[in-house]
Each structure stands twice: as structure tokens, then as C-alpha cells.
CSV table of N, CA and C in Angstrom, one decimal:
chain,number,residue,atom,x,y,z
A,899,ASP,N,10.0,-4.1,-2.6
A,899,ASP,CA,9.7,-2.8,-3.1
A,899,ASP,C,8.3,-2.5,-3.1
A,900,VAL,N,7.9,-1.3,-3.2
A,900,VAL,CA,6.5,-0.8,-3.0
A,900,VAL,C,5.5,-1.5,-4.0
A,901,CYS,N,6.0,-2.0,-5.1
A,901,CYS,CA,5.1,-2.6,-6.1
A,901,CYS,C,4.8,-4.0,-5.7
A,902,ASN,N,5.5,-4.6,-4.7
A,902,ASN,CA,5.3,-6.0,-4.3
A,902,ASN,C,4.8,-6.1,-2.8
A,903,ILE,N,4.1,-5.1,-2.3
A,903,ILE,CA,3.6,-5.1,-0.9
A,903,ILE,C,2.6,-6.2,-0.8
A,904,PRO,N,2.7,-7.1,0.1
A,904,PRO,CA,1.7,-8.2,0.3
A,904,PRO,C,0.4,-7.6,0.7
A,905,ILE,N,-0.6,-8.1,0.2
A,905,ILE,CA,-2.0,-7.7,0.5
A,905,ILE,C,-2.7,-8.7,1.4
A,906,LEU,N,-3.4,-8.2,2.4
A,906,LEU,CA,-4.1,-9.0,3.3
A,906,LEU,C,-5.1,-9.9,2.5
A,907,PRO,N,-5.4,-11.1,3.0
A,907,PRO,CA,-6.3,-12.0,2.3
A,907,PRO,C,-7.7,-11.3,2.2
A,908,ASN,N,-8.3,-11.4,1.0
A,908,ASN,CA,-9.6,-10.8,0.7
A,908,ASN,C,-9.6,-9.3,0.5
A,909,ALA,N,-8.5,-8.6,0.8
A,909,ALA,CA,-8.5,-7.2,0.6
A,909,ALA,C,-8.7,-6.8,-0.8
A,910,ARG,N,-8.1,-7.5,-1.7
A,910,ARG,CA,-8.1,-7.2,-3.1
A,910,ARG,C,-9.6,-7.4,-3.7
A,911,LYS,N,-10.3,-8.4,-3.1
A,911,LYS,CA,-11.6,-8.7,-3.6
A,911,LYS,C,-12.5,-7.4,-3.4
A,912,TYR,N,-12.4,-6.8,-2.2
A,912,TYR,CA,-13.1,-5.6,-1.9
A,912,TYR,C,-12.6,-4.4,-2.6
A,913,ALA,N,-11.2,-4.3,-2.8
A,913,ALA,CA,-10.6,-3.2,-3.5
A,913,ALA,C,-11.1,-3.1,-4.9
A,914,ASP,N,-11.2,-4.3,-5.5
A,914,ASP,CA,-11.6,-4.4,-6.9
A,914,ASP,C,-13.0,-3.8,-7.1
A,915,GLN,N,-13.8,-3.8,-6.0
A,915,GLN,CA,-15.2,-3.3,-6.0
A,915,GLN,C,-15.2,-1.8,-5.5
A,916,MET,N,-14.0,-1.3,-5.2
A,916,MET,CA,-13.8,0.0,-4.6
A,916,MET,C,-14.6,0.2,-3.3
A,917,ILE,N,-14.6,-0.8,-2.5
A,917,ILE,CA,-15.2,-0.8,-1.2
A,917,ILE,C,-14.1,-0.5,-0.2
A,918,PHE,N,-14.1,0.8,0.3
A,918,PHE,CA,-13.2,1.2,1.2
A,918,PHE,C,-13.9,2.1,2.3
A,919,PRO,N,-13.3,2.1,3.5
A,919,PRO,CA,-13.9,3.0,4.5
A,919,PRO,C,-13.7,4.4,4.2
A,920,GLY,N,-14.5,5.3,4.7
A,920,GLY,CA,-14.3,6.7,4.4
A,920,GLY,C,-13.0,7.3,4.7
A,921,GLY,N,-12.3,6.7,5.8
A,921,GLY,CA,-11.0,7.2,6.1
A,921,GLY,C,-10.0,7.0,5.1
A,922,ALA,N,-10.1,6.0,4.2
A,922,ALA,CA,-9.2,5.7,3.1
A,922,ALA,C,-9.2,6.9,2.1
A,923,TYR,N,-10.4,7.4,1.8
A,923,TYR,CA,-10.5,8.5,0.9
A,923,TYR,C,-9.9,9.8,1.6
A,924,ASP,N,-10.2,10.0,2.9
A,924,ASP,CA,-9.6,11.1,3.6
A,924,ASP,C,-8.1,11.0,3.6
A,925,ASN,N,-7.6,9.8,3.9
A,925,ASN,CA,-6.1,9.7,3.9
A,925,ASN,C,-5.5,10.0,2.6
A,926,ARG,N,-6.1,9.5,1.5
A,926,ARG,CA,-5.6,9.8,0.2
A,926,ARG,C,-5.6,11.3,-0.1
A,927,TYR,N,-6.7,11.9,0.2
A,927,TYR,CA,-6.8,13.4,0.0
A,927,TYR,C,-5.7,14.1,0.7
A,928,HIS,N,-5.4,13.8,1.9
A,928,HIS,CA,-4.4,14.5,2.7
A,928,HIS,C,-3.0,14.1,2.4
A,929,TYR,N,-2.7,12.8,2.1
A,929,TYR,CA,-1.4,12.3,2.0
A,929,TYR,C,-0.9,12.1,0.6
A,930,GLU,N,-1.7,11.9,-0.3
A,930,GLU,CA,-1.3,11.7,-1.7
A,930,GLU,C,-0.3,12.7,-2.2
A,931,PRO,N,-0.5,14.0,-1.9
A,931,PRO,CA,0.4,15.0,-2.4
A,931,PRO,C,1.9,14.9,-1.9
A,932,ILE,N,2.1,14.2,-0.8
A,932,ILE,CA,3.4,14.0,-0.3
A,932,ILE,C,3.9,12.6,-0.3
A,933,VAL,N,3.2,11.7,-0.9
A,933,VAL,CA,3.6,10.3,-1.1
A,933,VAL,C,3.9,10.0,-2.5
A,934,ARG,N,5.1,9.5,-2.8
A,934,ARG,CA,5.5,9.1,-4.1
A,934,ARG,C,5.5,7.6,-4.3
A,935,ILE,N,4.7,7.1,-5.3
A,935,ILE,CA,4.7,5.7,-5.6
A,935,ILE,C,5.4,5.6,-6.9
A,936,ASP,N,6.5,4.8,-6.9
A,936,ASP,CA,7.4,4.7,-8.1
A,936,ASP,C,7.1,3.6,-9.0
A,937,CYS,N,5.8,3.2,-9.1
A,937,CYS,CA,5.4,2.1,-10.0
A,937,CYS,C,4.0,2.4,-10.4
A,938,ASP,N,3.6,1.7,-11.5
A,938,ASP,CA,2.3,1.9,-12.1
A,938,ASP,C,1.3,1.0,-11.4
A,939,LEU,N,0.4,1.6,-10.6
A,939,LEU,CA,-0.6,0.9,-9.9
A,939,LEU,C,-2.0,1.3,-10.3
A,940,ASP,N,-2.9,0.3,-10.3
A,940,ASP,CA,-4.3,0.7,-10.7
A,940,ASP,C,-4.9,1.4,-9.4
A,941,GLU,N,-6.1,1.9,-9.6
A,941,GLU,CA,-6.8,2.7,-8.6
A,941,GLU,C,-7.0,1.8,-7.3
A,942,ALA,N,-7.4,0.6,-7.5
A,942,ALA,CA,-7.6,-0.3,-6.3
A,942,ALA,C,-6.4,-0.4,-5.5
A,943,ASN,N,-5.2,-0.7,-6.1
A,943,ASN,CA,-4.0,-0.8,-5.3
A,943,ASN,C,-3.6,0.5,-4.7
A,944,LYS,N,-3.8,1.6,-5.4
A,944,LYS,CA,-3.5,2.9,-4.8
A,944,LYS,C,-4.3,3.1,-3.5
A,945,MET,N,-5.6,2.8,-3.6
A,945,MET,CA,-6.4,3.0,-2.5
A,945,MET,C,-6.0,2.1,-1.3
A,946,LEU,N,-5.5,0.9,-1.6
A,946,LEU,CA,-5.1,0.0,-0.5
A,946,LEU,C,-3.9,0.6,0.3
A,947,PHE,N,-3.1,1.5,-0.3
A,947,PHE,CA,-2.0,2.2,0.4
A,947,PHE,C,-2.6,3.1,1.4
A,948,PHE,N,-3.8,3.7,1.2
A,948,PHE,CA,-4.3,4.7,2.0
A,948,PHE,C,-5.4,4.2,3.0
A,949,ASP,N,-5.7,2.9,2.9
A,949,ASP,CA,-6.7,2.3,3.7
A,949,ASP,C,-6.3,2.3,5.2
A,950,PRO,N,-7.0,3.0,6.1
A,950,PRO,CA,-6.6,3.1,7.5
A,950,PRO,C,-6.6,1.7,8.2
A,951,GLN,N,-7.3,0.7,7.7
A,951,GLN,CA,-7.4,-0.6,8.3
A,951,GLN,C,-6.2,-1.4,8.1
A,952,THR,N,-5.4,-1.0,7.1
A,952,THR,CA,-4.2,-1.9,6.7
A,952,THR,C,-2.9,-1.1,6.8
A,953,SER,N,-2.9,0.1,7.2
A,953,SER,CA,-1.6,0.9,7.2
A,953,SER,C,-1.1,1.2,8.6
A,954,GLY,N,-2.0,1.5,9.6
A,954,GLY,CA,-1.6,1.9,10.9
A,954,GLY,C,-0.5,1.2,11.5
A,955,GLY,N,-0.8,0.2,12.3
A,955,GLY,CA,0.2,-0.5,13.1
A,955,GLY,C,1.0,-1.5,12.3
A,956,LEU,N,0.7,-1.6,11.0
A,956,LEU,CA,1.4,-2.6,10.2
A,956,LEU,C,2.6,-1.9,9.5
A,957,LEU,N,2.7,-0.6,9.6
A,957,LEU,CA,3.8,0.1,8.9
A,957,LEU,C,4.6,0.8,10.0
A,958,LEU,N,5.9,0.6,9.9
A,958,LEU,CA,6.8,1.3,10.8
A,958,LEU,C,8.1,1.7,10.1
A,959,ALA,N,8.8,2.6,10.7
A,959,ALA,CA,10.1,3.0,10.2
A,959,ALA,C,11.2,2.5,11.0
A,960,VAL,N,12.3,2.1,10.4
A,960,VAL,CA,13.5,1.6,11.0
A,960,VAL,C,14.6,2.4,10.5
A,961,PRO,N,15.4,3.0,11.4
A,961,PRO,CA,16.6,3.8,10.9
A,961,PRO,C,17.5,2.9,10.0
A,962,PRO,N,18.0,3.5,8.9
A,962,PRO,CA,18.9,2.7,8.0
A,962,PRO,C,20.0,1.8,8.7
A,963,GLY,N,20.6,2.4,9.7
A,963,GLY,CA,21.6,1.6,10.4
A,963,GLY,C,21.2,0.5,11.2
A,964,ASN,N,19.9,0.3,11.4
A,964,ASN,CA,19.3,-0.7,12.3
A,964,ASN,C,18.6,-1.8,11.5
A,965,THR,N,18.6,-1.7,10.2
A,965,THR,CA,17.8,-2.7,9.4
A,965,THR,C,18.2,-4.1,9.6
A,966,ASP,N,19.5,-4.4,9.7
A,966,ASP,CA,20.0,-5.7,9.9
A,966,ASP,C,19.6,-6.3,11.2
A,967,LEU,N,19.7,-5.5,12.3
A,967,LEU,CA,19.3,-5.9,13.6
A,967,LEU,C,17.8,-6.2,13.6
A,968,PHE,N,17.0,-5.3,13.0
A,968,PHE,CA,15.5,-5.5,12.9
A,968,PHE,C,15.2,-6.8,12.2
A,969,GLU,N,15.8,-7.0,11.1
A,969,GLU,CA,15.5,-8.2,10.3
A,969,GLU,C,15.9,-9.5,11.1
A,970,SER,N,17.0,-9.4,11.8
A,970,SER,CA,17.5,-10.6,12.6
A,970,SER,C,16.5,-10.9,13.7
A,971,GLU,N,16.1,-9.8,14.4
A,971,GLU,CA,15.1,-10.0,15.5
A,971,GLU,C,13.8,-10.5,15.0
A,972,MET,N,13.3,-10.0,13.9
A,972,MET,CA,12.0,-10.4,13.4
A,972,MET,C,12.1,-11.9,12.9
A,973,THR,N,13.2,-12.3,12.3
A,973,THR,CA,13.4,-13.7,11.9
A,973,THR,C,13.4,-14.6,13.1
A,974,GLN,N,14.1,-14.2,14.2
A,974,GLN,CA,14.1,-15.0,15.4
A,974,GLN,C,12.7,-15.1,16.0
A,975,LEU,N,11.9,-14.1,15.9
A,975,LEU,CA,10.6,-14.1,16.5
A,975,LEU,C,9.6,-14.8,15.5
A,976,GLY,N,10.0,-15.1,14.3
A,976,GLY,CA,9.1,-15.7,13.4
A,976,GLY,C,8.1,-14.7,12.8
A,977,GLY,N,8.5,-13.5,12.8
A,977,GLY,CA,7.6,-12.4,12.3
A,977,GLY,C,7.8,-12.2,10.8
A,978,ALA,N,6.8,-11.8,10.1
A,978,ALA,CA,6.9,-11.4,8.7
A,978,ALA,C,7.2,-9.9,8.6
A,979,PHE,N,8.0,-9.6,7.6
A,979,PHE,CA,8.3,-8.2,7.4
A,979,PHE,C,8.7,-8.0,5.9
A,980,TRP,N,8.5,-6.8,5.4
A,980,TRP,CA,8.9,-6.4,4.1
A,980,TRP,C,9.3,-5.0,4.1
A,981,GLN,N,10.4,-4.7,3.4
A,981,GLN,CA,10.8,-3.4,3.2
A,981,GLN,C,10.1,-2.8,2.0
A,982,VAL,N,9.3,-1.8,2.2
A,982,VAL,CA,8.4,-1.3,1.2
A,982,VAL,C,8.7,0.1,0.7
A,983,GLY,N,9.6,0.8,1.3
A,983,GLY,CA,9.9,2.1,0.9
A,983,GLY,C,11.0,2.8,1.8
A,984,ARG,N,11.1,4.1,1.6
A,984,ARG,CA,12.1,4.8,2.5
A,984,ARG,C,11.6,6.2,2.7
A,985,VAL,N,12.1,6.8,3.7
A,985,VAL,CA,11.8,8.2,4.0
A,985,VAL,C,12.9,9.0,3.5
A,986,THR,N,12.5,10.1,2.8
A,986,THR,CA,13.5,11.0,2.2
A,986,THR,C,13.3,12.4,2.6
A,987,GLU,N,14.3,13.2,2.5
A,987,GLU,CA,14.2,14.6,2.9
A,987,GLU,C,13.2,15.3,2.0
A,988,GLY,N,12.3,16.1,2.6
A,988,GLY,CA,11.3,16.7,1.8
A,988,GLY,C,11.3,18.2,2.1
A,989,LYS,N,10.1,18.8,1.8
A,989,LYS,CA,10.0,20.3,1.9
A,989,LYS,C,9.4,20.7,3.3
A,990,GLY,N,9.2,19.8,4.2
A,990,GLY,CA,8.8,20.1,5.5
A,990,GLY,C,7.3,20.5,5.5
A,991,ILE,N,6.5,19.8,4.7
A,991,ILE,CA,5.1,20.1,4.6
A,991,ILE,C,4.4,19.7,5.9
A,992,ARG,N,3.6,20.6,6.5
A,992,ARG,CA,2.9,20.3,7.7
A,992,ARG,C,1.4,20.1,7.3
A,993,LEU,N,0.9,19.0,7.7
A,993,LEU,CA,-0.5,18.7,7.4
A,993,LEU,C,-1.4,19.2,8.6
A,994,LYS,N,-2.5,19.7,8.2
A,994,LYS,CA,-3.4,20.3,9.3
A,994,LYS,C,-4.5,19.3,9.6
């Protein structure tokens, strides 16, 4: 679940000092209105969600019907993975 997302080594050390690239603040400004976090997180953890260094290629979506296959393939490859959320129907907000 989203409250238990693994954090990269040393990321929390810098997060506790609120040391983030400018892109993290831009991401938060643009995406926070359409992202729902269903647990109580401190500011540092919230910012880690929007950090462009840790979200890009590390986050992907798998259709619900394919999760078993994905998990099986990742296990065979020795890859680490965590289910951290889900995509739900929304209002169709278009970001500029």
C-alpha cells in the first residue's frame, strides 16, 4: 500500500532536510490536486512522492487482469516490485 512504499537508500536523510530538486516542487504543484494519498504522511514523505528522481522509470501501471503475470515474470527475473496504488476513474483533468 502507498504508506509502505520502499524508499531509496539515503533518500530520507535528504528528505528530512527538505533537500529536493526544483522539479519535485513543480511536480507537487501540478499533480497534488489530482493525487490522493490515503494515509497520514509527513511533508518529507509527501515530497518523496513527487521527486522526479525517484518516480519516473520506477513507477508503471499494470492492467488489473495482468498483475499475476507481471508478478510471476518479475519474480522469475529476480526483480523487486511493490503494488503502491491504483488508477481510478476521474474527472478528466487535463494538465497544461
